[in-house]
C-alpha atoms as one frame of an Amber mdcrd trajectory, in Angstrom:
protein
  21.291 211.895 -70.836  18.997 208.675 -71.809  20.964 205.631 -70.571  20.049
 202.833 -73.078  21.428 200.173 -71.281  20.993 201.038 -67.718  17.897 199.142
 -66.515  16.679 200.970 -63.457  15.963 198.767 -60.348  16.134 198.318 -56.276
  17.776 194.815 -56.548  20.823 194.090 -53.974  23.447 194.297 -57.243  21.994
 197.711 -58.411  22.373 199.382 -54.772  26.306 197.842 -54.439  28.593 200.793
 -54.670  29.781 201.520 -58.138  33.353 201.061 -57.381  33.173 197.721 -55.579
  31.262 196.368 -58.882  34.062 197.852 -60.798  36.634 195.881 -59.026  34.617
 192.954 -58.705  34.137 193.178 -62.329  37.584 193.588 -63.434  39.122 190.354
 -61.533  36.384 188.599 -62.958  37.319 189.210 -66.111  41.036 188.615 -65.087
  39.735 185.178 -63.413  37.826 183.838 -66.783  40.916 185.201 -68.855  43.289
 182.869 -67.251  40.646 180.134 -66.475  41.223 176.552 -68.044  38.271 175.612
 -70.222  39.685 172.187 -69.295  39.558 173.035 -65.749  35.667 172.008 -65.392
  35.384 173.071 -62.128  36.726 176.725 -62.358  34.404 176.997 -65.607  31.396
 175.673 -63.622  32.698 178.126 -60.540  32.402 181.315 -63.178  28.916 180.541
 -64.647  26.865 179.762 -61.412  28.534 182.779 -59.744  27.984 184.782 -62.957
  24.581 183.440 -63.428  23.849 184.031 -59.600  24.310 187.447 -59.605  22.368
 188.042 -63.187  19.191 186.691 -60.786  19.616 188.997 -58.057  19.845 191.871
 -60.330  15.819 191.082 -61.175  16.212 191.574 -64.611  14.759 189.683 -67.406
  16.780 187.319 -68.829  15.692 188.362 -72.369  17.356 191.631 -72.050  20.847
 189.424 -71.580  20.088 187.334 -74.085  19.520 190.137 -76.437  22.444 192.272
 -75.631  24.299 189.322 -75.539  23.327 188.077 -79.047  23.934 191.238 -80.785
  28.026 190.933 -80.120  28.261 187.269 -79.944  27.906 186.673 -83.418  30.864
 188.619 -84.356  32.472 186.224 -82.207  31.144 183.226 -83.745  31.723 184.194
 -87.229  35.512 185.205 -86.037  36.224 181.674 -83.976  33.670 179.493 -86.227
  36.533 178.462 -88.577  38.960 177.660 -85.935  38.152 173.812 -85.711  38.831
 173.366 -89.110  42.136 175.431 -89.742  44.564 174.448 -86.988  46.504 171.480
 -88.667  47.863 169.224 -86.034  47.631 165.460 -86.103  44.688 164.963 -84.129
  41.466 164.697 -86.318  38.679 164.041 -84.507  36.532 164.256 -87.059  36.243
 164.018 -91.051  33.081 165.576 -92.827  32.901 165.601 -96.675  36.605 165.407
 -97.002  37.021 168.328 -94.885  39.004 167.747 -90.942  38.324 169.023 -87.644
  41.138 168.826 -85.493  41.195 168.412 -81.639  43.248 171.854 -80.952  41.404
 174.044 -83.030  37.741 172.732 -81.072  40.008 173.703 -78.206  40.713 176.954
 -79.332  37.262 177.529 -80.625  35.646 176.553 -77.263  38.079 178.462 -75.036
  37.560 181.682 -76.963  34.038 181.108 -76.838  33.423 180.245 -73.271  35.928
 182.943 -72.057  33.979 186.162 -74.340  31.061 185.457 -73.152  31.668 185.007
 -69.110  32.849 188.561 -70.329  30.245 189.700 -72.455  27.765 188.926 -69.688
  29.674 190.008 -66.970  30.041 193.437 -69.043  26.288 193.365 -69.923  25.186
 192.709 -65.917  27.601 195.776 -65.030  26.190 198.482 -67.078  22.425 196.839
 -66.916  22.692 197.760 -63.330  25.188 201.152 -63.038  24.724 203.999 -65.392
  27.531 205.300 -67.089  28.491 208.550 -64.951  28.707 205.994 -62.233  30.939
 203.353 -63.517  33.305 206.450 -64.808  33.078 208.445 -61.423  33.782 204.347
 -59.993  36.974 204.785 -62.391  38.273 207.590 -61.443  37.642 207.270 -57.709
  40.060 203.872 -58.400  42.443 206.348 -59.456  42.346 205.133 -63.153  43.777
 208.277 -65.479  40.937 211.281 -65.447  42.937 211.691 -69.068  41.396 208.171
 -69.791  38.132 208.195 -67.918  37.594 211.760 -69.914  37.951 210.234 -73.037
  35.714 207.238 -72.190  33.396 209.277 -71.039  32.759 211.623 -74.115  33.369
 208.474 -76.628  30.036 207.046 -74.957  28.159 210.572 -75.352  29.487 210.586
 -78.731  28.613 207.509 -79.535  24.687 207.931 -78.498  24.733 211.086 -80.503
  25.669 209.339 -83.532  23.494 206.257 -83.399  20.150 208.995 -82.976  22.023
 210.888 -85.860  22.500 207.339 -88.323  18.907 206.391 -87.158  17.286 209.446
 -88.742  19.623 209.065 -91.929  18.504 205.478 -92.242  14.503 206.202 -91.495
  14.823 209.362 -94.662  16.568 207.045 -96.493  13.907 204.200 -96.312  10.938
 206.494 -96.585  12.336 208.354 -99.884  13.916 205.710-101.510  11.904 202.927
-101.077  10.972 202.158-104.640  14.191 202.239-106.196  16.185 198.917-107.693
  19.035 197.216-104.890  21.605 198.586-107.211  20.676 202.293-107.603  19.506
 202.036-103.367  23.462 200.945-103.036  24.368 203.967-104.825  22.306 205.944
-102.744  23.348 204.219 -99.789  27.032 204.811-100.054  26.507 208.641-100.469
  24.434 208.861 -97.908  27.346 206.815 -95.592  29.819 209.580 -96.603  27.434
 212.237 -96.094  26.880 210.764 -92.592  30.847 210.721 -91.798  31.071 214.903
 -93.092  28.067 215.296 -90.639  29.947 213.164 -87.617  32.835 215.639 -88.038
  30.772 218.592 -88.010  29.379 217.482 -85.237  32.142 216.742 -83.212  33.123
 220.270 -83.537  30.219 221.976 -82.104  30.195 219.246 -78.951  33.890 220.601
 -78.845  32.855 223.905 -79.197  29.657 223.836 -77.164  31.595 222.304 -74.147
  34.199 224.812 -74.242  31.479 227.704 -73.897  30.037 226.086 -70.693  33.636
 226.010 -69.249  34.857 222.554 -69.710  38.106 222.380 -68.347  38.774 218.293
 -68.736  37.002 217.389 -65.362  33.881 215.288 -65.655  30.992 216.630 -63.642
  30.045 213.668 -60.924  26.392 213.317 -61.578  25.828 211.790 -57.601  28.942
 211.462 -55.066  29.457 207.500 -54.329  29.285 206.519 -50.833  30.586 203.023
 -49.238  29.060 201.600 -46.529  29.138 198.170 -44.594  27.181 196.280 -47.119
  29.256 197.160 -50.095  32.180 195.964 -47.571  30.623 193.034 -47.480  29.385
 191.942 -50.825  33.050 192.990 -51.687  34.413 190.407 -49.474  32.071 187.923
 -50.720  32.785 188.729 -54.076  36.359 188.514 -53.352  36.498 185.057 -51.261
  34.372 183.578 -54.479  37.005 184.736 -56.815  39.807 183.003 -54.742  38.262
 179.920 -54.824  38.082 179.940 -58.493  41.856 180.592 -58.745  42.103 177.590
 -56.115  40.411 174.999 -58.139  42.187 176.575 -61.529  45.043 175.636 -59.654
């Protein structure tokens, strides 16, 4: 399986045992969830240890800023209109008859500063594990196999389908490429519900192909993760940074 956004390396942060990044990766999330944007401190705390770790992991910094770009503007279209639709009494600001109040910058800031801590955290975690690993790291944390299972086969699923909508999209623009917008919007929307008949045919024969190789609900462990004293260690580290970010959240 082709891991699209596992970028192979020999940094420090790619060797660190899948499970310990796991961990680390949940608190961290936990730690920026609960993290007051007011709180400068904490905030500065989360991006220099975020941004630390991004280093090490000798990866370009395009390839963040890429991935990073491709969800975050979901998240600014969502939150963008926050400023101007919480109606308290503080205006800060008036433009063309139109108010910006104080709680919804708040709002709009601590949504946005919080998603993406996340989004990059998320982005540095499977930029440096593949995904057997991270769900072997699951289940080894003794998350549900029921769950891990499921996550599992939704990513495979998912990778089938994009190569699937890919080739749909590439006939589409090589046979159609004459046509008028509205009669390509025509064609367009059959071609989406052919695309959906084809996703549920094709669900079946994954179904039915993993069933004739045995598939019993277990997960085949690609490699079988091994701790050792510097996964201890970066642990700890990881760990003792984390607690001083709760300290100065107070």
């Amino acid at each position: 399986m082709k891991h699209l956004a596992y970028k192979p390396g020999n940094s420090l942060i790619h060797n660190i045992d899948p499970r310990g990044k796991v961990i680390l990766f949940v608190l961290f999330v936990i730690s920026a969830t609960f993290t007051n944007i007011e709180n400068i401190l904490s905030v500065l705390l989360l991006v220099s240890g975020l941004l630390t770790i991004i280093l090490a992991t000798d990866i370009p910094i395009l390839h963040y800023l890429r991935r990073f770009l491709k969800f975050y503007l979901m998240i600014f279209v969502v939150t963008v209109f926050l400023p101007f639709l919480n109606e308290s009494n503080n205006v800060i600001l008036t433009i063309g008859g139109v108010n910006i109040y104080e709680e919804g910058v708040l709002e709009f800031l601590n949504l946005n500063i919080k998603l993406s801590l996340i989004l990059f955290s998320s982005i540095t975690l499977i930029s440096t594990t593949t995904f057997p690993n991270i769900v072997s790291a699951l289940e080894e944390i003794r998350l549900p196999k029921v769950v891990t299972s499921v996550i599992y086969l939704t990513n495979r699923f998912i990778e089938i389908l994009s190569v699937e909508a890919q080739r749909q999209y590439l006939a589409f623009q090589s046979r159609y490429i004459y046509l008028s917008p509205y009669s390509r919007l025509i064609i367009l929307a059959k071609a989406m519900s052919m695309f959906f008949i084809r996703t549920i045919e094709r669900s079946d024969r994954i179904y039915l192909g993993m069933i004739a190789r045995g598939f019993n609900g277990q997960i085949p462990k690609a490699t079988k993760l091994a701790w050792d004293d510097k996964d201890t260690i970066a642990v700890t580290i990881g760990l003792v940074f984390l607690l001083f970010v709760w300290i100065a959240n107070g």
